[in-house]
mmCIF file of C-alpha atoms and ligand atoms in Angstrom:
data_model
loop_
_atom_site.group_PDB
_atom_site.id
_atom_site.type_symbol
_atom_site.label_atom_id
_atom_site.label_comp_id
_atom_site.label_asym_id
_atom_site.label_seq_id
_atom_site.Cartn_x
_atom_site.Cartn_y
_atom_site.Cartn_z
ATOM 1 C CA MET A 1 0.000 0.000 0.000
ATOM 2 C CA ARG A 2 1.320 3.429 -0.919
ATOM 3 C CA ILE A 3 0.290 6.181 1.514
ATOM 4 C CA GLN A 4 0.801 9.864 0.693
ATOM 5 C CA ASN A 5 0.020 12.755 3.051
ATOM 6 C CA LEU A 6 -1.346 15.758 1.150
ATOM 7 C CA ALA A 7 -0.951 19.250 2.613
ATOM 8 C CA VAL A 8 -4.352 20.951 2.351
ATOM 9 C CA ASP A 9 -5.025 24.317 3.988
ATOM 10 C CA GLY A 10 -7.485 24.159 6.869
ATOM 11 C CA PHE A 11 -7.355 20.342 7.157
ATOM 12 C CA GLU A 12 -5.571 18.414 9.872
ATOM 13 C CA ARG A 13 -4.751 15.460 7.659
ATOM 14 C CA VAL A 14 -5.515 14.373 4.114
ATOM 15 C CA VAL A 15 -4.321 10.981 2.918
ATOM 16 C CA ARG A 16 -4.177 9.484 -0.557
ATOM 17 C CA ALA A 17 -3.790 5.696 -0.485
ATOM 18 C CA GLU A 18 -3.212 3.331 -3.365
ATOM 19 C CA ASP A 19 -2.805 -0.426 -3.731
ATOM 20 C CA PRO A 20 -2.926 -1.365 -7.434
ATOM 21 C CA ALA A 21 -2.816 -5.107 -6.634
ATOM 22 C CA ARG A 22 -6.279 -4.745 -5.058
ATOM 23 C CA GLY A 23 -7.536 -2.151 -7.551
ATOM 24 C CA PHE A 24 -7.671 0.322 -4.695
ATOM 25 C CA LEU A 25 -7.371 4.098 -4.759
ATOM 26 C CA GLY A 26 -8.888 6.179 -1.982
ATOM 27 C CA PHE A 27 -8.789 9.392 0.037
ATOM 28 C CA VAL A 28 -9.409 10.152 3.701
ATOM 29 C CA ALA A 29 -9.860 13.744 4.896
ATOM 30 C CA VAL A 30 -9.702 14.655 8.573
ATOM 31 C CA HIS A 31 -10.932 18.240 8.742
ATOM 32 C CA ASP A 32 -10.980 19.117 12.444
ATOM 33 C CA THR A 33 -10.713 17.005 15.611
ATOM 34 C CA THR A 34 -10.962 19.810 18.186
ATOM 35 C CA LEU A 35 -14.212 18.390 19.555
ATOM 36 C CA GLY A 36 -13.343 14.702 19.088
ATOM 37 C CA PRO A 37 -12.461 12.092 16.448
ATOM 38 C CA ALA A 38 -13.537 12.963 12.920
ATOM 39 C CA LEU A 39 -16.633 10.974 11.986
ATOM 40 C CA GLY A 40 -18.020 10.801 8.464
ATOM 41 C CA GLY A 41 -19.188 8.346 5.858
ATOM 42 C CA LEU A 42 -17.194 6.362 3.343
ATOM 43 C CA ARG A 43 -18.355 6.846 -0.230
ATOM 44 C CA MET A 44 -17.659 4.369 -3.039
ATOM 45 C CA TRP A 45 -18.204 6.089 -6.364
ATOM 46 C CA PRO A 46 -16.707 5.820 -9.883
ATOM 47 C CA TYR A 47 -15.430 9.415 -9.981
ATOM 48 C CA ALA A 48 -14.404 10.517 -13.477
ATOM 49 C CA GLN A 49 -11.248 12.167 -12.138
ATOM 50 C CA GLU A 50 -9.124 11.774 -9.042
ATOM 51 C CA ARG A 51 -9.454 15.470 -8.283
ATOM 52 C CA ASP A 52 -13.268 15.134 -8.188
ATOM 53 C CA ALA A 53 -12.943 12.515 -5.427
ATOM 54 C CA LEU A 54 -10.550 14.696 -3.464
ATOM 55 C CA ALA A 55 -12.823 17.754 -3.825
ATOM 56 C CA ASP A 56 -15.782 15.656 -2.636
ATOM 57 C CA VAL A 57 -14.071 14.363 0.543
ATOM 58 C CA LEU A 58 -12.754 17.827 1.430
ATOM 59 C CA ARG A 59 -16.159 19.520 1.007
ATOM 60 C CA LEU A 60 -18.005 16.779 2.883
ATOM 61 C CA ALA A 61 -15.444 16.477 5.716
ATOM 62 C CA GLU A 62 -15.723 20.194 6.463
ATOM 63 C CA ALA A 63 -19.538 19.980 6.460
ATOM 64 C CA MET A 64 -19.310 17.134 9.009
ATOM 65 C CA THR A 65 -17.314 19.391 11.355
ATOM 66 C CA TRP A 66 -20.129 21.983 11.355
ATOM 67 C CA LYS A 67 -22.807 19.316 11.660
ATOM 68 C CA ALA A 68 -21.237 17.641 14.708
ATOM 69 C CA ALA A 69 -20.452 20.977 16.377
ATOM 70 C CA ALA A 70 -23.963 22.382 15.861
ATOM 71 C CA ALA A 71 -25.403 19.132 17.256
ATOM 72 C CA GLY A 72 -23.235 19.526 20.376
ATOM 73 C CA LEU A 73 -21.442 16.222 19.726
ATOM 74 C CA PRO A 74 -17.899 15.399 20.905
ATOM 75 C CA LEU A 75 -16.936 14.632 17.306
ATOM 76 C CA GLY A 76 -15.005 16.275 14.513
ATOM 77 C CA GLY A 77 -15.504 16.178 10.754
ATOM 78 C CA GLY A 78 -14.049 13.684 8.303
ATOM 79 C CA LYS A 79 -14.913 11.810 5.150
ATOM 80 C CA ALA A 80 -13.456 9.077 2.945
ATOM 81 C CA ALA A 81 -13.896 7.940 -0.630
ATOM 82 C CA VAL A 82 -12.894 4.934 -2.694
ATOM 83 C CA LEU A 83 -12.762 5.511 -6.442
ATOM 84 C CA ALA A 84 -14.679 2.517 -7.770
ATOM 85 C CA ASP A 85 -18.073 1.262 -8.817
ATOM 86 C CA ALA A 86 -19.722 -0.252 -5.723
ATOM 87 C CA ARG A 87 -21.349 -2.962 -7.910
ATOM 88 C CA ASP A 88 -17.931 -4.173 -9.039
ATOM 89 C CA GLY A 89 -16.714 -7.587 -7.764
ATOM 90 C CA GLY A 90 -13.571 -5.996 -6.294
ATOM 91 C CA LYS A 91 -15.575 -4.260 -3.541
ATOM 92 C CA PRO A 92 -14.545 -6.528 -0.585
ATOM 93 C CA ALA A 93 -10.810 -6.170 -1.341
ATOM 94 C CA ARG A 94 -11.153 -2.386 -1.722
ATOM 95 C CA LEU A 95 -13.097 -2.081 1.543
ATOM 96 C CA ALA A 96 -10.401 -4.133 3.315
ATOM 97 C CA ALA A 97 -7.716 -1.817 1.931
ATOM 98 C CA MET A 98 -9.618 1.273 3.085
ATOM 99 C CA ALA A 99 -10.120 -0.306 6.525
ATOM 100 C CA GLU A 100 -6.337 -0.765 6.808
ATOM 101 C CA VAL A 101 -5.820 2.926 5.987
ATOM 102 C CA ILE A 102 -8.383 3.906 8.648
ATOM 103 C CA GLU A 103 -6.659 1.673 11.204
ATOM 104 C CA MET A 104 -3.352 3.325 10.357
ATOM 105 C CA LEU A 105 -4.896 6.716 11.255
ATOM 106 C CA GLY A 106 -5.214 5.381 14.815
ATOM 107 C CA GLY A 107 -8.746 6.612 15.583
ATOM 108 C CA ALA A 108 -8.440 10.175 14.234
ATOM 109 C CA TYR A 109 -11.104 9.160 11.690
ATOM 110 C CA ILE A 110 -14.144 6.933 12.361
ATOM 111 C CA THR A 111 -15.928 5.735 9.256
ATOM 112 C CA ALA A 112 -19.638 5.177 8.629
ATOM 113 C CA GLU A 113 -21.870 4.429 5.631
ATOM 114 C CA ASP A 114 -22.460 6.702 2.662
ATOM 115 C CA VAL A 115 -23.306 6.297 -1.021
ATOM 116 C CA GLY A 116 -22.188 2.826 -2.205
ATOM 117 C CA VAL A 117 -21.361 1.509 1.285
ATOM 118 C CA ASN A 118 -23.926 -0.146 3.579
ATOM 119 C CA ALA A 119 -24.034 -1.421 7.173
ATOM 120 C CA GLU A 120 -23.013 -4.953 6.086
ATOM 121 C CA ASP A 121 -19.910 -3.500 4.392
ATOM 122 C CA LEU A 122 -19.038 -1.748 7.660
ATOM 123 C CA THR A 123 -19.381 -5.029 9.548
ATOM 124 C CA ALA A 124 -16.892 -6.626 7.119
ATOM 125 C CA MET A 125 -14.467 -3.709 7.612
ATOM 126 C CA ARG A 126 -14.421 -4.406 11.345
ATOM 127 C CA ALA A 127 -12.112 -7.359 10.665
ATOM 128 C CA HIS A 128 -9.416 -4.778 9.833
ATOM 129 C CA THR A 129 -10.242 -1.748 11.988
ATOM 130 C CA ALA A 130 -12.110 -0.879 15.173
ATOM 131 C CA HIS A 131 -12.844 2.647 13.926
ATOM 132 C CA VAL A 132 -16.217 1.912 12.346
ATOM 133 C CA ALA A 133 -19.661 3.164 13.438
ATOM 134 C CA GLY A 134 -23.219 2.916 12.146
ATOM 135 C CA LEU A 135 -23.285 -0.867 12.471
ATOM 136 C CA PRO A 136 -26.455 -2.972 12.178
ATOM 137 C CA ARG A 137 -28.506 -3.536 15.357
ATOM 138 C CA SER A 138 -27.446 -7.216 15.247
ATOM 139 C CA GLU A 139 -23.843 -6.025 15.723
ATOM 140 C CA GLY A 140 -24.688 -3.739 18.653
ATOM 141 C CA GLY A 141 -24.980 -0.654 16.459
ATOM 142 C CA GLY A 142 -27.706 1.935 15.952
ATOM 143 C CA GLY A 143 -28.850 0.442 12.629
ATOM 144 C CA ASP A 144 -30.431 2.432 9.811
ATOM 145 C CA PRO A 145 -29.863 6.154 10.550
ATOM 146 C CA SER A 146 -32.619 7.425 8.236
ATOM 147 C CA PRO A 147 -35.598 7.176 10.684
ATOM 148 C CA PHE A 148 -33.600 9.393 13.075
ATOM 149 C CA THR A 149 -32.781 11.846 10.311
ATOM 150 C CA ALA A 150 -36.487 11.978 9.375
ATOM 151 C CA LEU A 151 -37.433 12.567 13.042
ATOM 152 C CA GLY A 152 -34.992 15.479 13.329
ATOM 153 C CA VAL A 153 -36.367 17.075 10.157
ATOM 154 C CA LEU A 154 -39.964 16.636 11.344
ATOM 155 C CA GLU A 155 -39.271 18.260 14.732
ATOM 156 C CA SER A 156 -37.438 21.075 12.948
ATOM 157 C CA MET A 157 -40.408 21.663 10.634
ATOM 158 C CA LYS A 158 -42.586 22.261 13.708
ATOM 159 C CA VAL A 159 -40.147 24.906 14.962
ATOM 160 C CA CYS A 160 -40.215 26.602 11.546
ATOM 161 C CA LEU A 161 -44.025 26.525 11.390
ATOM 162 C CA ALA A 162 -44.187 28.142 14.841
ATOM 163 C CA GLU A 163 -41.685 30.800 13.735
ATOM 164 C CA VAL A 164 -43.558 31.679 10.535
ATOM 165 C CA PHE A 165 -47.234 31.041 11.398
ATOM 166 C CA GLY A 166 -47.144 31.205 15.220
ATOM 167 C CA ASP A 167 -48.388 27.580 15.387
ATOM 168 C CA PRO A 168 -46.265 24.385 15.183
ATOM 169 C CA ALA A 169 -49.162 22.177 14.041
ATOM 170 C CA ILE A 170 -48.552 19.901 11.046
ATOM 171 C CA LYS A 171 -52.289 19.338 10.624
ATOM 172 C CA GLY A 172 -53.757 21.364 7.811
ATOM 173 C CA ARG A 173 -50.376 22.370 6.350
ATOM 174 C CA ARG A 174 -49.115 21.431 2.892
ATOM 175 C CA PHE A 175 -45.685 19.812 2.406
ATOM 176 C CA ALA A 176 -43.723 19.154 -0.806
ATOM 177 C CA ILE A 177 -41.024 16.468 -0.606
ATOM 178 C CA GLN A 178 -38.330 16.146 -3.265
ATOM 179 C CA GLY A 179 -37.016 12.561 -3.140
ATOM 180 C CA LEU A 180 -38.971 9.657 -1.608
ATOM 181 C CA GLY A 181 -35.953 7.546 -0.624
ATOM 182 C CA ASN A 182 -35.000 6.383 2.875
ATOM 183 C CA VAL A 183 -35.543 9.748 4.573
ATOM 184 C CA GLY A 184 -38.181 11.288 2.268
ATOM 185 C CA ALA A 185 -40.585 8.327 2.495
ATOM 186 C CA GLN A 186 -40.385 8.174 6.304
ATOM 187 C CA LEU A 187 -40.866 11.896 6.568
ATOM 188 C CA ALA A 188 -43.922 11.662 4.284
ATOM 189 C CA ARG A 189 -45.400 8.910 6.444
ATOM 190 C CA ARG A 190 -44.949 10.892 9.650
ATOM 191 C CA LEU A 191 -46.418 14.039 8.090
ATOM 192 C CA VAL A 192 -49.477 12.173 6.787
ATOM 193 C CA GLU A 193 -49.956 10.558 10.225
ATOM 194 C CA ALA A 194 -49.854 14.014 11.826
ATOM 195 C CA GLY A 195 -52.582 15.301 9.474
ATOM 196 C CA GLY A 196 -50.417 17.101 6.912
ATOM 197 C CA SER A 197 -51.180 17.174 3.208
ATOM 198 C CA VAL A 198 -48.170 15.850 1.259
ATOM 199 C CA VAL A 199 -47.090 16.020 -2.350
ATOM 200 C CA GLY A 200 -43.914 14.198 -3.400
ATOM 201 C CA ALA A 201 -41.720 13.371 -6.365
ATOM 202 C CA ASP A 202 -38.934 10.923 -7.149
ATOM 203 C CA LEU A 203 -36.824 10.377 -10.241
ATOM 204 C CA ARG A 204 -37.255 6.623 -9.756
ATOM 205 C CA PRO A 205 -40.806 5.724 -10.817
ATOM 206 C CA GLU A 206 -40.962 2.783 -8.355
ATOM 207 C CA LYS A 207 -40.276 5.095 -5.391
ATOM 208 C CA ALA A 208 -42.953 7.539 -6.578
ATOM 209 C CA ALA A 209 -45.431 4.660 -7.084
ATOM 210 C CA ALA A 210 -44.656 3.300 -3.586
ATOM 211 C CA GLY A 211 -45.238 6.777 -2.159
ATOM 212 C CA ALA A 212 -48.626 7.024 -3.839
ATOM 213 C CA LYS A 213 -49.698 3.504 -2.900
ATOM 214 C CA ALA A 214 -48.288 2.949 0.609
ATOM 215 C CA LEU A 215 -48.413 6.527 1.877
ATOM 216 C CA GLY A 216 -51.385 7.828 -0.080
ATOM 217 C CA ILE A 217 -49.588 11.044 -1.035
ATOM 218 C CA ALA A 218 -50.043 12.999 -4.266
ATOM 219 C CA ILE A 219 -47.212 12.592 -6.791
ATOM 220 C CA VAL A 220 -45.995 15.218 -9.245
ATOM 221 C CA ASP A 221 -43.334 15.295 -11.922
ATOM 222 C CA PRO A 222 -39.757 15.646 -10.498
ATOM 223 C CA ASP A 223 -39.331 18.861 -12.554
ATOM 224 C CA ARG A 224 -42.267 20.481 -10.742
ATOM 225 C CA ILE A 225 -41.771 19.538 -7.099
ATOM 226 C CA LEU A 226 -39.543 22.494 -6.126
ATOM 227 C CA TYR A 227 -42.179 24.896 -7.472
ATOM 228 C CA GLU A 228 -45.254 23.367 -5.805
ATOM 229 C CA SER A 229 -47.342 25.772 -3.795
ATOM 230 C CA CYS A 230 -46.848 24.675 -0.167
ATOM 231 C CA ASP A 231 -46.079 25.754 3.401
ATOM 232 C CA VAL A 232 -42.905 23.645 3.682
ATOM 233 C CA LEU A 233 -40.594 22.428 0.915
ATOM 234 C CA ALA A 234 -38.388 19.490 1.970
ATOM 235 C CA PRO A 235 -35.434 18.746 -0.332
ATOM 236 C CA CYS A 236 -34.602 15.102 0.462
ATOM 237 C CA ALA A 237 -32.737 14.111 -2.713
ATOM 238 C CA LEU A 238 -29.546 15.864 -3.776
ATOM 239 C CA GLY A 239 -27.613 18.976 -2.818
ATOM 240 C CA ALA A 240 -27.381 22.392 -4.536
ATOM 241 C CA VAL A 241 -31.112 22.563 -5.348
ATOM 242 C CA LEU A 242 -31.524 26.073 -3.870
ATOM 243 C CA SER A 243 -29.882 28.347 -6.405
ATOM 244 C CA GLU A 244 -30.074 31.661 -8.236
ATOM 245 C CA GLU A 245 -32.178 29.829 -10.855
ATOM 246 C CA SER A 246 -34.593 27.957 -8.552
ATOM 247 C CA ILE A 247 -35.148 30.407 -5.648
ATOM 248 C CA PRO A 248 -37.216 33.001 -7.625
ATOM 249 C CA GLY A 249 -39.724 30.267 -8.548
ATOM 250 C CA LEU A 250 -40.257 28.753 -5.075
ATOM 251 C CA LYS A 251 -43.826 28.976 -3.729
ATOM 252 C CA THR A 252 -43.182 28.028 -0.131
ATOM 253 C CA ALA A 253 -42.888 29.811 3.209
ATOM 254 C CA ILE A 254 -40.273 27.410 4.625
ATOM 255 C CA VAL A 255 -37.506 25.157 3.288
ATOM 256 C CA ALA A 256 -36.621 22.301 5.663
ATOM 257 C CA GLY A 257 -35.264 19.029 4.294
ATOM 258 C CA SER A 258 -32.633 16.354 4.818
ATOM 259 C CA ALA A 259 -30.397 16.767 1.752
ATOM 260 C CA ASN A 260 -26.806 17.821 2.466
ATOM 261 C CA ASN A 261 -25.490 21.121 1.053
ATOM 262 C CA GLN A 262 -28.839 22.361 -0.291
ATOM 263 C CA LEU A 263 -27.544 25.878 -1.005
ATOM 264 C CA ALA A 264 -25.743 26.001 -4.365
ATOM 265 C CA ARG A 265 -23.728 29.006 -3.120
ATOM 266 C CA PRO A 266 -23.395 30.723 0.294
ATOM 267 C CA ARG A 267 -25.166 33.774 -1.218
ATOM 268 C CA ASP A 268 -28.327 31.696 -1.706
ATOM 269 C CA ALA A 269 -29.071 31.886 2.036
ATOM 270 C CA ALA A 270 -29.514 35.652 1.624
ATOM 271 C CA ARG A 271 -31.560 35.168 -1.552
ATOM 272 C CA LEU A 272 -34.033 33.026 0.405
ATOM 273 C CA LYS A 273 -34.215 35.600 3.202
ATOM 274 C CA GLU A 274 -34.828 38.401 0.675
ATOM 275 C CA ARG A 275 -37.764 36.404 -0.699
ATOM 276 C CA GLY A 276 -39.155 36.035 2.850
ATOM 277 C CA ILE A 277 -38.585 32.268 2.855
ATOM 278 C CA LEU A 278 -37.373 30.713 6.129
ATOM 279 C CA TYR A 279 -34.501 28.294 5.449
ATOM 280 C CA ALA A 280 -33.685 25.751 8.177
ATOM 281 C CA PRO A 281 -29.929 25.042 7.822
ATOM 282 C CA ASP A 282 -29.556 21.508 6.453
ATOM 283 C CA PHE A 283 -26.537 20.561 8.550
ATOM 284 C CA VAL A 284 -28.465 21.423 11.732
ATOM 285 C CA ILE A 285 -31.746 19.679 10.990
ATOM 286 C CA ASN A 286 -30.381 16.546 9.244
ATOM 287 C CA ALA A 287 -28.020 15.625 12.110
ATOM 288 C CA GLY A 288 -30.381 12.910 13.447
ATOM 289 C CA GLY A 289 -28.504 10.082 11.722
ATOM 290 C CA LEU A 290 -25.163 11.348 12.998
ATOM 291 C CA ILE A 291 -26.538 11.733 16.530
ATOM 292 C CA ASN A 292 -27.777 8.113 16.377
ATOM 293 C CA ILE A 293 -24.282 6.954 15.361
ATOM 294 C CA ALA A 294 -22.674 9.096 18.070
ATOM 295 C CA VAL A 295 -24.712 7.301 20.753
ATOM 296 C CA GLU A 296 -23.331 4.000 19.421
ATOM 297 C CA THR A 297 -19.726 5.192 19.845
ATOM 298 C CA GLU A 298 -20.191 6.017 23.559
ATOM 299 C CA PRO A 299 -18.830 3.680 26.277
ATOM 300 C CA ALA A 300 -22.381 2.818 27.413
ATOM 301 C CA GLY A 301 -23.141 1.481 23.927
ATOM 302 C CA TYR A 302 -26.187 2.088 21.742
ATOM 303 C CA ARG A 303 -29.451 3.124 23.463
ATOM 304 C CA GLU A 304 -32.406 3.948 21.235
ATOM 305 C CA GLU A 305 -34.303 6.082 23.798
ATOM 306 C CA GLU A 306 -31.218 8.214 24.295
ATOM 307 C CA ALA A 307 -30.876 8.651 20.527
ATOM 308 C CA VAL A 308 -34.539 9.697 20.193
ATOM 309 C CA ARG A 309 -34.199 12.147 23.087
ATOM 310 C CA ARG A 310 -31.155 13.807 21.567
ATOM 311 C CA VAL A 311 -32.534 13.894 18.033
ATOM 312 C CA THR A 312 -35.713 15.550 19.321
ATOM 313 C CA ALA A 313 -33.471 18.168 20.974
ATOM 314 C CA ILE A 314 -32.382 19.370 17.492
ATOM 315 C CA ALA A 315 -35.568 21.479 17.756
ATOM 316 C CA GLU A 316 -34.092 23.418 20.704
ATOM 317 C CA THR A 317 -30.866 24.113 18.800
ATOM 318 C CA LEU A 318 -32.861 25.326 15.799
ATOM 319 C CA LYS A 319 -34.964 27.621 18.022
ATOM 320 C CA GLN A 320 -31.762 29.209 19.351
ATOM 321 C CA ILE A 321 -30.407 29.646 15.822
ATOM 322 C CA LEU A 322 -33.613 31.224 14.507
ATOM 323 C CA ALA A 323 -33.784 33.571 17.509
ATOM 324 C CA ARG A 324 -30.204 34.636 16.947
ATOM 325 C CA ALA A 325 -30.797 35.185 13.216
ATOM 326 C CA ARG A 326 -33.899 37.281 14.002
ATOM 327 C CA GLU A 327 -32.092 39.372 16.632
ATOM 328 C CA THR A 328 -28.994 40.037 14.533
ATOM 329 C CA GLY A 329 -30.738 40.323 11.159
ATOM 330 C CA THR A 330 -28.563 37.592 9.684
ATOM 331 C CA THR A 331 -29.599 34.399 7.885
ATOM 332 C CA PRO A 332 -30.239 31.179 9.839
ATOM 333 C CA GLN A 333 -27.381 29.602 7.858
ATOM 334 C CA ARG A 334 -24.937 32.266 9.029
ATOM 335 C CA ALA A 335 -26.237 32.020 12.620
ATOM 336 C CA ALA A 336 -25.823 28.222 12.553
ATOM 337 C CA ILE A 337 -22.232 28.416 11.299
ATOM 338 C CA ALA A 338 -21.496 31.013 13.983
ATOM 339 C CA LEU A 339 -22.879 28.677 16.669
ATOM 340 C CA ALA A 340 -20.721 25.787 15.405
ATOM 341 C CA GLU A 341 -17.629 28.030 15.219
ATOM 342 C CA GLU A 342 -18.234 29.239 18.763
ATOM 343 C CA ARG A 343 -18.447 25.696 20.121
ATOM 344 C CA ILE A 344 -15.163 24.761 18.447
ATOM 345 C CA GLY A 345 -13.571 28.063 19.548
ATOM 346 C CA GLN A 346 -14.538 27.495 23.193
ATOM 347 C CA VAL A 347 -12.869 24.074 23.270
ATOM 348 C CA ARG A 348 -9.789 25.441 21.486
ATOM 349 C CA ALA A 349 -9.530 28.240 24.054
ATOM 350 C CA ALA A 350 -10.023 25.854 26.987
ATOM 351 C CA ASN A 351 -7.309 23.544 25.624
ATOM 352 C CA HIS A 352 -5.034 26.444 24.617
ATOM 353 C CA ILE A 353 -4.920 25.151 21.026
HETATM 354 P P1 LIG B 1 -31.902 7.851 -0.891
HETATM 355 O O1 LIG B 1 -30.901 7.600 -1.956
HETATM 356 O O2 LIG B 1 -32.550 6.700 -0.192
HETATM 357 O O3 LIG B 1 -33.099 8.762 -1.475
HETATM 358 C C1 LIG B 1 -32.927 9.823 -2.342
HETATM 359 C C2 LIG B 1 -34.071 9.741 -3.365
HETATM 360 O O4 LIG B 1 -34.066 10.939 -4.139
HETATM 361 C C3 LIG B 1 -33.898 8.581 -4.345
HETATM 362 O O5 LIG B 1 -35.076 7.768 -4.309
HETATM 363 C C4 LIG B 1 -33.715 9.274 -5.687
HETATM 364 O O6 LIG B 1 -34.303 8.570 -6.765
HETATM 365 C C5 LIG B 1 -34.395 10.601 -5.463
HETATM 366 N N1 LIG B 1 -33.979 11.691 -6.342
HETATM 367 C C6 LIG B 1 -32.732 12.000 -6.777
HETATM 368 N N2 LIG B 1 -32.762 13.118 -7.524
HETATM 369 C C7 LIG B 1 -34.052 13.536 -7.554
HETATM 370 C C8 LIG B 1 -34.731 14.629 -8.164
HETATM 371 N N3 LIG B 1 -34.069 15.551 -8.889
HETATM 372 N N4 LIG B 1 -36.068 14.737 -8.009
HETATM 373 C C9 LIG B 1 -36.747 13.822 -7.285
HETATM 374 N N5 LIG B 1 -36.158 12.768 -6.676
HETATM 375 C C10 LIG B 1 -34.833 12.626 -6.816
HETATM 376 O O7 LIG B 1 -31.192 8.824 0.164
HETATM 377 P P2 LIG B 1 -31.644 9.152 1.661
HETATM 378 O O8 LIG B 1 -30.880 8.294 2.600
HETATM 379 O O9 LIG B 1 -33.137 9.206 1.740
HETATM 380 O O10 LIG B 1 -31.063 10.631 1.826
HETATM 381 C C11 LIG B 1 -31.701 11.732 1.197
HETATM 382 C C12 LIG B 1 -30.826 12.957 1.331
HETATM 383 O O11 LIG B 1 -30.620 13.256 2.709
HETATM 384 C C13 LIG B 1 -29.424 12.810 0.728
HETATM 385 O O12 LIG B 1 -29.011 14.067 0.242
HETATM 386 C C14 LIG B 1 -28.569 12.429 1.916
HETATM 387 O O13 LIG B 1 -27.218 12.817 1.734
HETATM 388 C C15 LIG B 1 -29.214 13.254 3.005
HETATM 389 N N6 LIG B 1 -29.008 12.703 4.349
HETATM 390 C C16 LIG B 1 -29.442 11.451 4.646
HETATM 391 C C17 LIG B 1 -29.254 10.951 5.916
HETATM 392 C C18 LIG B 1 -29.737 9.566 6.289
HETATM 393 O O14 LIG B 1 -29.806 9.271 7.482
HETATM 394 N N7 LIG B 1 -30.088 8.720 5.341
HETATM 395 C C19 LIG B 1 -28.620 11.732 6.907
HETATM 396 C C20 LIG B 1 -28.216 13.033 6.573
HETATM 397 C C21 LIG B 1 -28.412 13.504 5.285
#
């Protein structure tokens, strides 16, 4: 295995690792461990270029630092990627190679699942490294993180409804959900159960059909979902959907969804504010899955009630952020980043870093 340390500004450690005999090429980025070990998913994706993979891990590792800090977790931000197609037969050998790299980092980075890597893959990686989290329940882990992510988004929606309409009730409100995958479908179910009216869309026809049949929600064309007239728009598919192009056409009072990096550019937070749309920062409200994994990494082991309690508390953090944004005239996104920076700054000051 050939290990190279790359010097990247603002990052504690970035590693490029290669083992041609196993068809393995991967990156690990440790952004910041002030609050604790860097936790973030491992992505397996056939990136067109090596620099695309590196850019992806850097961007995502930094976002994990803000997410963990805003959630009040003793964790830092990190991310890893293997450049390969996850459906390729070489997957087990590549995962083993990545696990060896993670072990070599000595606990600075804890891996978890992401695109192309599931809980069973993580279990297999445990043969080579202890620094794995997000294991199945059968292995003593917290299992599927998506119900916890959906719960955090739901509780956050109530806070936003109270902020905008003076009433947190879901009943009688209209919700538009982009993406009916793991998180989107569970969110839709909870909203319907609470008396909300839900419209959804998914690029995969089978997901849209399941949404219509099992959840009884209305389905629209994926091109239209962002522009549905609603009280709350929930992007639960991909990032960068809130942009200079899309924001003028939105017909919602609130945007609150699970997708990572929803703002195409930092400036888009101000664009939403100028249009009078309340944007709930994605990295604050989608931390439920991470919180669930964090409980698993504690000495007491995984406890579901504790995870639910802490995920529900995302609502309190969001209330603080919205109050601060209101008082200072800034955007919720800016207020959330400031809160995360403060938490990291306090620990740095206390430790004289
Ligand atoms: P998923 O892959 O199960 O679901 C995403 C769905 O979106 C898929 O069904 C896909 O077909 C659909 N989709 C993609 N592009 C679309 C488009 N343009 N219009 C309509 N539908 C589209 O993923 P997930 O686990 O449900 O996660 C959803 C989002 O939330 C992702 O951005 C993910 O990074 C983020 N997130 C998930 C978790 C979690 O616990 N699963 C935690 C934090 C953040």
